[in-house]
PDB file of C-alpha atoms in Angstrom:
ATOM      1  CA  ALA W   1      13.648  -7.997 -27.937  1.00 61.00           C
ATOM      2  CA  ALA W   2      15.155  -5.401 -25.756  1.00 73.00           C
ATOM      3  CA  GLY W   3      14.708  -5.808 -22.279  1.00 90.00           C
ATOM      4  CA  VAL W   4      14.955  -3.489 -19.293  1.00 94.00           C
ATOM      5  CA  ILE W   5      19.257  -3.661 -18.433  1.00 96.00           C
ATOM      6  CA  GLN W   6      20.224  -3.542 -15.019  1.00 97.00           C
ATOM      7  CA  SER W   7      24.184  -3.365 -13.999  1.00 96.00           C
ATOM      8  CA  PRO W   8      25.941  -4.881 -11.905  1.00 96.00           C
ATOM      9  CA  ARG W   9      24.454  -8.294 -11.966  1.00 94.00           C
ATOM     10  CA  HIS W  10      25.952  -8.492  -8.073  1.00 95.00           C
ATOM     11  CA  LEU W  11      27.715  -6.448  -5.830  1.00 96.00           C
ATOM     12  CA  ILE W  12      29.316  -6.489  -2.513  1.00 97.00           C
ATOM     13  CA  LYS W  13      30.268  -3.352  -0.628  1.00 97.00           C
ATOM     14  CA  GLU W  14      30.920  -3.037   3.439  1.00 96.00           C
ATOM     15  CA  LYS W  15      29.234  -0.997   5.587  1.00 97.00           C
ATOM     16  CA  ARG W  16      29.521   2.925   5.756  1.00 96.00           C
ATOM     17  CA  GLU W  17      30.357   2.478   2.026  1.00 97.00           C
ATOM     18  CA  THR W  18      28.519   3.756  -1.359  1.00 97.00           C
ATOM     19  CA  ALA W  19      26.803   1.621  -4.202  1.00 97.00           C
ATOM     20  CA  THR W  20      25.257   3.309  -7.235  1.00 97.00           C
ATOM     21  CA  LEU W  21      22.963   1.037  -9.588  1.00 98.00           C
ATOM     22  CA  LYS W  22      22.250   1.698 -12.780  1.00 98.00           C
ATOM     23  CA  CYS W  23      18.937   0.653 -14.774  1.00 97.00           C
ATOM     24  CA  TYR W  24      18.294   0.814 -18.716  1.00 97.00           C
ATOM     25  CA  PRO W  25      14.295   0.589 -19.858  1.00 95.00           C
ATOM     26  CA  ILE W  26      13.023  -0.713 -22.633  1.00 92.00           C
ATOM     27  CA  PRO W  27      14.008   1.360 -25.505  1.00 91.00           C
ATOM     28  CA  ARG W  28      10.788   4.150 -25.485  1.00 87.00           C
ATOM     29  CA  HIS W  29       9.649   3.862 -21.954  1.00 89.00           C
ATOM     30  CA  ASP W  30       9.606   6.599 -20.405  1.00 89.00           C
ATOM     31  CA  THR W  31       9.033   5.444 -16.858  1.00 91.00           C
ATOM     32  CA  VAL W  32      11.057   3.801 -14.279  1.00 94.00           C
ATOM     33  CA  TYR W  33      10.280   1.628 -10.799  1.00 93.00           C
ATOM     34  CA  TRP W  34      13.003   0.762  -8.313  1.00 96.00           C
ATOM     35  CA  TYR W  35      12.251  -2.207  -5.976  1.00 95.00           C
ATOM     36  CA  GLN W  36      13.684  -3.839  -3.121  1.00 96.00           C
ATOM     37  CA  GLN W  37      13.412  -7.579  -2.407  1.00 92.00           C
ATOM     38  CA  GLY W  38      14.729  -8.487   0.743  1.00 92.00           C
ATOM     39  CA  PRO W  39      15.528 -12.253   1.187  1.00 88.00           C
ATOM     40  CA  GLY W  40      12.564 -14.190   1.338  1.00 85.00           C
ATOM     41  CA  GLN W  41      10.530 -11.461   1.413  1.00 89.00           C
ATOM     42  CA  ASP W  42       8.220  -9.279  -1.509  1.00 89.00           C
ATOM     43  CA  PRO W  43       9.582  -6.410  -3.708  1.00 91.00           C
ATOM     44  CA  GLN W  44       8.366  -2.987  -1.405  1.00 93.00           C
ATOM     45  CA  PHE W  45       8.570  -0.255  -3.416  1.00 91.00           C
ATOM     46  CA  LEU W  46      10.998   2.426  -3.559  1.00 94.00           C
ATOM     47  CA  ILE W  47      10.386   5.143  -6.392  1.00 94.00           C
ATOM     48  CA  SER W  48       9.557   5.648  -9.861  1.00 92.00           C
ATOM     49  CA  PHE W  49      10.410   8.379 -12.249  1.00 93.00           C
ATOM     50  CA  TYR W  50       8.232   9.580 -15.224  1.00 89.00           C
ATOM     51  CA  GLU W  51       9.514  12.246 -18.008  1.00 91.00           C
ATOM     52  CA  LYS W  52      13.172  12.480 -15.892  1.00 92.00           C
ATOM     53  CA  MET W  53      11.032  13.569 -12.325  1.00 92.00           C
ATOM     54  CA  GLN W  54      10.602  12.118  -9.414  1.00 91.00           C
ATOM     55  CA  SER W  55       7.062  10.218  -9.753  1.00 86.00           C
ATOM     56  CA  ASP W  56       6.099   8.553  -6.985  1.00 86.00           C
ATOM     57  CA  LYS W  57       7.883   7.527  -3.618  1.00 88.00           C
ATOM     58  CA  GLY W  58       7.376   4.318  -1.416  1.00 89.00           C
ATOM     59  CA  SER W  59       9.760   3.331   1.267  1.00 87.00           C
ATOM     60  CA  ILE W  60      13.241   4.721   0.119  1.00 92.00           C
ATOM     61  CA  PRO W  61      15.375   5.367   3.480  1.00 94.00           C
ATOM     62  CA  ASP W  62      16.733   8.791   3.564  1.00 94.00           C
ATOM     63  CA  ARG W  63      20.199   7.602   2.760  1.00 96.00           C
ATOM     64  CA  PHE W  64      19.226   6.738  -0.856  1.00 96.00           C
ATOM     65  CA  SER W  65      18.655   8.413  -3.769  1.00 96.00           C
ATOM     66  CA  ALA W  66      17.627   8.139  -7.048  1.00 97.00           C
ATOM     67  CA  GLN W  67      17.173  10.083 -10.507  1.00 96.00           C
ATOM     68  CA  GLN W  68      16.610   9.819 -14.392  1.00 97.00           C
ATOM     69  CA  PHE W  69      18.672  11.434 -17.126  1.00 96.00           C
ATOM     70  CA  SER W  70      17.673  12.882 -20.404  1.00 95.00           C
ATOM     71  CA  ASP W  71      18.255   9.013 -21.995  1.00 94.00           C
ATOM     72  CA  TYR W  72      15.567   7.524 -19.506  1.00 95.00           C
ATOM     73  CA  HIS W  73      18.557   5.615 -17.681  1.00 96.00           C
ATOM     74  CA  SER W  74      17.842   5.444 -13.980  1.00 97.00           C
ATOM     75  CA  GLU W  75      20.777   5.292 -11.795  1.00 98.00           C
ATOM     76  CA  LEU W  76      19.691   4.549  -7.186  1.00 98.00           C
ATOM     77  CA  ASN W  77      22.896   5.478  -5.132  1.00 97.00           C
ATOM     78  CA  MET W  78      23.508   4.200  -2.163  1.00 97.00           C
ATOM     79  CA  SER W  79      25.169   6.069   1.183  1.00 97.00           C
ATOM     80  CA  SER W  80      25.990   4.549   4.547  1.00 97.00           C
ATOM     81  CA  LEU W  81      25.075   0.994   3.484  1.00 97.00           C
ATOM     82  CA  GLU W  82      23.836  -1.261   6.121  1.00 97.00           C
ATOM     83  CA  LEU W  83      24.163  -4.996   6.373  1.00 96.00           C
ATOM     84  CA  GLY W  84      19.913  -4.515   6.166  1.00 95.00           C
ATOM     85  CA  ASP W  85      20.549  -3.561   2.862  1.00 97.00           C
ATOM     86  CA  SER W  86      21.049  -6.813   0.844  1.00 97.00           C
ATOM     87  CA  ALA W  87      18.666  -7.328  -1.052  1.00 96.00           C
ATOM     88  CA  LEU W  88      17.769  -7.763  -4.562  1.00 95.00           C
ATOM     89  CA  TYR W  89      17.513  -4.275  -6.606  1.00 96.00           C
ATOM     90  CA  PHE W  90      15.003  -4.626  -9.535  1.00 94.00           C
ATOM     91  CA  CYS W  91      14.456  -1.764 -12.264  1.00 95.00           C
ATOM     92  CA  ALA W  92      11.243  -1.931 -13.552  1.00 93.00           C
ATOM     93  CA  SER W  93       9.811  -0.045 -17.225  1.00 92.00           C
ATOM     94  CA  SER W  94       7.018   1.372 -18.769  1.00 87.00           C
ATOM     95  CA  GLN W  95       5.775   3.038 -21.297  1.00 83.00           C
ATOM     96  CA  GLY W  96       3.741   5.951 -19.660  1.00 73.00           C
ATOM     97  CA  THR W  97       2.169   5.772 -16.061  1.00 67.00           C
ATOM     98  CA  GLY W  98      -1.686   4.895 -16.505  1.00 61.00           C
ATOM     99  CA  SER W  99      -3.336   1.744 -16.802  1.00 57.00           C
ATOM    100  CA  GLY W 100      -2.890  -0.814 -18.996  1.00 59.00           C
ATOM    101  CA  TYR W 101       0.546   0.107 -19.907  1.00 63.00           C
ATOM    102  CA  GLY W 102       2.801  -2.799 -18.671  1.00 70.00           C
ATOM    103  CA  TYR W 103       5.750  -3.179 -16.917  1.00 81.00           C
ATOM    104  CA  THR W 104       8.686  -5.059 -17.408  1.00 88.00           C
ATOM    105  CA  PHE W 105      11.511  -5.658 -14.544  1.00 92.00           C
ATOM    106  CA  GLY W 106      15.342  -6.203 -15.396  1.00 94.00           C
ATOM    107  CA  SER W 107      17.207  -9.114 -13.403  1.00 93.00           C
ATOM    108  CA  GLY W 108      18.023  -7.023 -10.801  1.00 94.00           C
ATOM    109  CA  THR W 109      21.522  -6.121  -9.029  1.00 96.00           C
ATOM    110  CA  ARG W 110      22.041  -8.267  -6.109  1.00 95.00           C
ATOM    111  CA  LEU W 111      23.666  -5.885  -3.329  1.00 97.00           C
ATOM    112  CA  THR W 112      25.816  -7.555  -0.419  1.00 97.00           C
ATOM    113  CA  VAL W 113      26.833  -5.386   2.543  1.00 97.00           C
ATOM    114  CA  VAL W 114      29.322  -7.362   4.552  1.00 96.00           C
TER     115      VAL W 114
ATOM    116  CA  ALA M   1      -5.362   1.425   2.316  1.00 73.00           C
ATOM    117  CA  GLN M   2      -3.689  -0.625  -0.551  1.00 81.00           C
ATOM    118  CA  ARG M   3      -3.014  -3.926   0.558  1.00 89.00           C
ATOM    119  CA  VAL M   4      -2.776  -7.374  -1.187  1.00 94.00           C
ATOM    120  CA  THR M   5      -3.137 -10.643   0.549  1.00 96.00           C
ATOM    121  CA  GLN M   6      -1.951 -14.008  -0.631  1.00 96.00           C
ATOM    122  CA  PRO M   7      -2.462 -16.274   2.342  1.00 95.00           C
ATOM    123  CA  GLU M   8      -0.814 -19.281   1.209  1.00 94.00           C
ATOM    124  CA  LYS M   9       2.624 -18.949   2.435  1.00 94.00           C
ATOM    125  CA  LEU M  10       3.581 -22.498   0.621  1.00 95.00           C
ATOM    126  CA  LEU M  11       1.437 -24.956  -1.575  1.00 96.00           C
ATOM    127  CA  SER M  12       2.518 -28.314  -2.144  1.00 96.00           C
ATOM    128  CA  VAL M  13       0.707 -30.182  -4.818  1.00 96.00           C
ATOM    129  CA  PHE M  14       1.557 -33.434  -6.867  1.00 96.00           C
ATOM    130  CA  LYS M  15       2.254 -33.359 -10.397  1.00 96.00           C
ATOM    131  CA  GLY M  16      -1.102 -33.576 -12.437  1.00 96.00           C
ATOM    132  CA  ALA M  17      -3.275 -31.890  -9.570  1.00 96.00           C
ATOM    133  CA  PRO M  18      -5.513 -29.109  -9.400  1.00 96.00           C
ATOM    134  CA  VAL M  19      -3.471 -25.551  -8.255  1.00 96.00           C
ATOM    135  CA  GLU M  20      -5.313 -22.863  -6.475  1.00 97.00           C
ATOM    136  CA  LEU M  21      -3.084 -19.313  -5.505  1.00 97.00           C
ATOM    137  CA  LYS M  22      -4.956 -17.184  -3.321  1.00 97.00           C
ATOM    138  CA  CYS M  23      -4.660 -13.571  -3.454  1.00 97.00           C
ATOM    139  CA  ASN M  24      -7.371 -11.081  -1.979  1.00 96.00           C
ATOM    140  CA  TYR M  25      -6.931  -7.172  -2.043  1.00 95.00           C
ATOM    141  CA  SER M  26      -8.643  -4.253  -0.508  1.00 92.00           C
ATOM    142  CA  TYR M  27      -8.745  -0.917  -2.600  1.00 86.00           C
ATOM    143  CA  SER M  28     -11.055   1.754  -2.788  1.00 80.00           C
ATOM    144  CA  GLY M  29     -11.114   2.326  -6.408  1.00 77.00           C
ATOM    145  CA  SER M  30     -11.263   0.380  -9.512  1.00 76.00           C
ATOM    146  CA  PRO M  31      -7.616  -1.577  -9.369  1.00 82.00           C
ATOM    147  CA  GLU M  32      -5.691  -3.352 -11.736  1.00 86.00           C
ATOM    148  CA  LEU M  33      -4.467  -6.729 -10.549  1.00 90.00           C
ATOM    149  CA  PHE M  34      -1.757  -9.266 -12.232  1.00 91.00           C
ATOM    150  CA  TRP M  35      -0.010 -12.253 -10.975  1.00 94.00           C
ATOM    151  CA  TYR M  36       3.937 -12.483 -11.495  1.00 93.00           C
ATOM    152  CA  VAL M  37       5.976 -15.231 -10.956  1.00 94.00           C
ATOM    153  CA  GLN M  38       9.779 -15.953 -10.180  1.00 93.00           C
ATOM    154  CA  TYR M  39      11.965 -18.715 -10.479  1.00 91.00           C
ATOM    155  CA  SER M  40      14.392 -19.230  -8.073  1.00 83.00           C
ATOM    156  CA  ARG M  41      15.107 -15.933  -6.984  1.00 71.00           C
ATOM    157  CA  GLN M  42      15.626 -14.678 -11.506  1.00 82.00           C
ATOM    158  CA  ARG M  43      13.154 -11.218 -12.925  1.00 88.00           C
ATOM    159  CA  LEU M  44       9.749 -11.442 -12.339  1.00 90.00           C
ATOM    160  CA  GLN M  45       7.782 -11.817 -14.906  1.00 90.00           C
ATOM    161  CA  LEU M  46       4.099 -11.117 -15.654  1.00 88.00           C
ATOM    162  CA  LEU M  47       1.889 -13.911 -15.980  1.00 91.00           C
ATOM    163  CA  LEU M  48      -1.411 -12.965 -16.053  1.00 88.00           C
ATOM    164  CA  ARG M  49      -3.432  -9.314 -15.981  1.00 85.00           C
ATOM    165  CA  HIS M  50      -6.983  -9.268 -15.576  1.00 82.00           C
ATOM    166  CA  ILE M  51      -8.009  -7.181 -18.055  1.00 76.00           C
ATOM    167  CA  SER M  52      -6.288  -9.222 -21.147  1.00 76.00           C
ATOM    168  CA  ARG M  53      -8.171 -11.957 -19.852  1.00 71.00           C
ATOM    169  CA  GLU M  54      -5.971 -14.325 -21.065  1.00 75.00           C
ATOM    170  CA  SER M  55      -4.394 -17.415 -20.268  1.00 79.00           C
ATOM    171  CA  ILE M  56      -0.757 -18.474 -20.333  1.00 82.00           C
ATOM    172  CA  LYS M  57       0.788 -21.444 -19.273  1.00 89.00           C
ATOM    173  CA  GLY M  58      -2.315 -23.205 -18.417  1.00 91.00           C
ATOM    174  CA  PHE M  59      -3.126 -20.279 -16.094  1.00 94.00           C
ATOM    175  CA  THR M  60      -6.163 -18.523 -15.697  1.00 93.00           C
ATOM    176  CA  ALA M  61      -7.163 -16.001 -12.595  1.00 93.00           C
ATOM    177  CA  ASP M  62     -10.705 -13.883 -12.574  1.00 87.00           C
ATOM    178  CA  LEU M  63     -11.053 -10.818 -11.191  1.00 88.00           C
ATOM    179  CA  ASN M  64     -14.238 -11.190  -8.662  1.00 90.00           C
ATOM    180  CA  LYS M  65     -14.744  -7.750  -7.492  1.00 87.00           C
ATOM    181  CA  GLY M  66     -17.697  -8.673  -5.157  1.00 89.00           C
ATOM    182  CA  GLU M  67     -15.329 -11.071  -3.239  1.00 91.00           C
ATOM    183  CA  THR M  68     -12.816  -8.510  -3.847  1.00 92.00           C
ATOM    184  CA  SER M  69     -10.462 -11.560  -5.211  1.00 94.00           C
ATOM    185  CA  PHE M  70      -8.448 -12.835  -7.852  1.00 95.00           C
ATOM    186  CA  HIS M  71      -7.099 -16.099  -7.400  1.00 96.00           C
ATOM    187  CA  LEU M  72      -5.053 -17.793  -9.811  1.00 96.00           C
ATOM    188  CA  LYS M  73      -5.723 -21.470 -11.560  1.00 95.00           C
ATOM    189  CA  LYS M  74      -4.493 -24.432 -13.783  1.00 96.00           C
ATOM    190  CA  PRO M  75      -6.162 -27.297 -13.883  1.00 95.00           C
ATOM    191  CA  PHE M  76      -3.284 -29.743 -14.090  1.00 96.00           C
ATOM    192  CA  ALA M  77       0.255 -28.759 -12.131  1.00 96.00           C
ATOM    193  CA  GLN M  78       3.576 -29.320 -13.381  1.00 96.00           C
ATOM    194  CA  GLU M  79       6.576 -29.869 -11.960  1.00 96.00           C
ATOM    195  CA  GLU M  80       8.121 -26.663 -14.176  1.00 95.00           C
ATOM    196  CA  ASP M  81       5.489 -24.624 -12.334  1.00 96.00           C
ATOM    197  CA  SER M  82       7.395 -24.904  -9.536  1.00 96.00           C
ATOM    198  CA  ALA M  83       8.571 -21.130  -8.575  1.00 96.00           C
ATOM    199  CA  MET M  84       7.351 -18.211  -5.911  1.00 95.00           C
ATOM    200  CA  TYR M  85       4.020 -16.263  -7.244  1.00 96.00           C
ATOM    201  CA  TYR M  86       3.150 -12.920  -6.612  1.00 95.00           C
ATOM    202  CA  CYS M  87      -0.452 -11.485  -6.742  1.00 96.00           C
ATOM    203  CA  ALA M  88      -0.227  -7.625  -7.111  1.00 93.00           C
ATOM    204  CA  LEU M  89      -2.106  -4.541  -7.243  1.00 90.00           C
ATOM    205  CA  ARG M  90      -1.681  -1.123  -9.581  1.00 83.00           C
ATOM    206  CA  ARG M  91      -2.526   1.903  -8.264  1.00 72.00           C
ATOM    207  CA  TYR M  92      -3.245   4.074 -11.332  1.00 59.00           C
ATOM    208  CA  GLY M  93      -4.004   7.996 -11.547  1.00 53.00           C
ATOM    209  CA  GLY M  94      -2.388  10.906 -11.898  1.00 49.00           C
ATOM    210  CA  SER M  95       1.153   9.649 -11.838  1.00 50.00           C
ATOM    211  CA  GLN M  96       0.844   6.772  -9.516  1.00 57.00           C
ATOM    212  CA  GLY M  97       1.606   3.222 -11.293  1.00 70.00           C
ATOM    213  CA  ASN M  98       3.737   1.576  -9.379  1.00 81.00           C
ATOM    214  CA  LEU M  99       3.023  -2.032  -8.242  1.00 86.00           C
ATOM    215  CA  ILE M 100       1.758  -3.409  -4.614  1.00 88.00           C
ATOM    216  CA  PHE M 101       2.594  -6.713  -4.173  1.00 92.00           C
ATOM    217  CA  GLY M 102       1.506  -9.684  -1.725  1.00 94.00           C
ATOM    218  CA  LYS M 103       3.884 -11.730   0.411  1.00 93.00           C
ATOM    219  CA  GLY M 104       3.900 -14.283  -2.153  1.00 95.00           C
ATOM    220  CA  THR M 105       3.074 -18.063  -2.721  1.00 96.00           C
ATOM    221  CA  LYS M 106       5.569 -20.758  -2.537  1.00 96.00           C
ATOM    222  CA  LEU M 107       4.288 -23.313  -5.488  1.00 97.00           C
ATOM    223  CA  SER M 108       5.829 -26.328  -5.187  1.00 97.00           C
ATOM    224  CA  VAL M 109       5.100 -29.636  -7.309  1.00 96.00           C
ATOM    225  CA  LYS M 110       6.159 -32.986  -6.985  1.00 95.00           C
ATOM    226  CA  PRO M 111       6.700 -35.776  -9.012  1.00 93.00           C
TER     227      PRO M 111
END
């Protein structure tokens, strides 16, 4: 079965550079969530989209932005990268946002800022 | 405020021993609770949802609203159960369906 696809798997950037992470949800899933997991940390919710509109916002820095496109894939844009942005970035998708709709997580993009 | 607490950062048991990973939550409404497992920094995989009351890989969890707990249990641990386990709470209502995770418990099952 198709899963949530994230690209790239690994990314190395220098400080102050920009990065774009992509997430392709499971077909017919209309909701995308982004999470950041620092080394040895629990996943922290960044932002979510439902039907191409931002549905909720968590601890996403102002340097980051995201959007969901007409084909429901989502991109997380990160600018002025800092060493502390090094983390595993997960995307999850679901069909709807209400109770009973399960999440499926992607394998994540490991971002290293040097 | 919504919060998930996993009091144990590390739990080490021998193969065949019973396991209980604790999870307590605070939530003002009716919560939806999950357990996720993460092997060696791989993707988060759903292990259990309280609303489905199922048993996956021998694990069970019961939501105790009186104690606001959702402890994960397995009667006989296996070495392949070694992983990070995250308890998560979902707040829903309107368009907010994101998960709030606990800090995680690392389970180490020794031979």
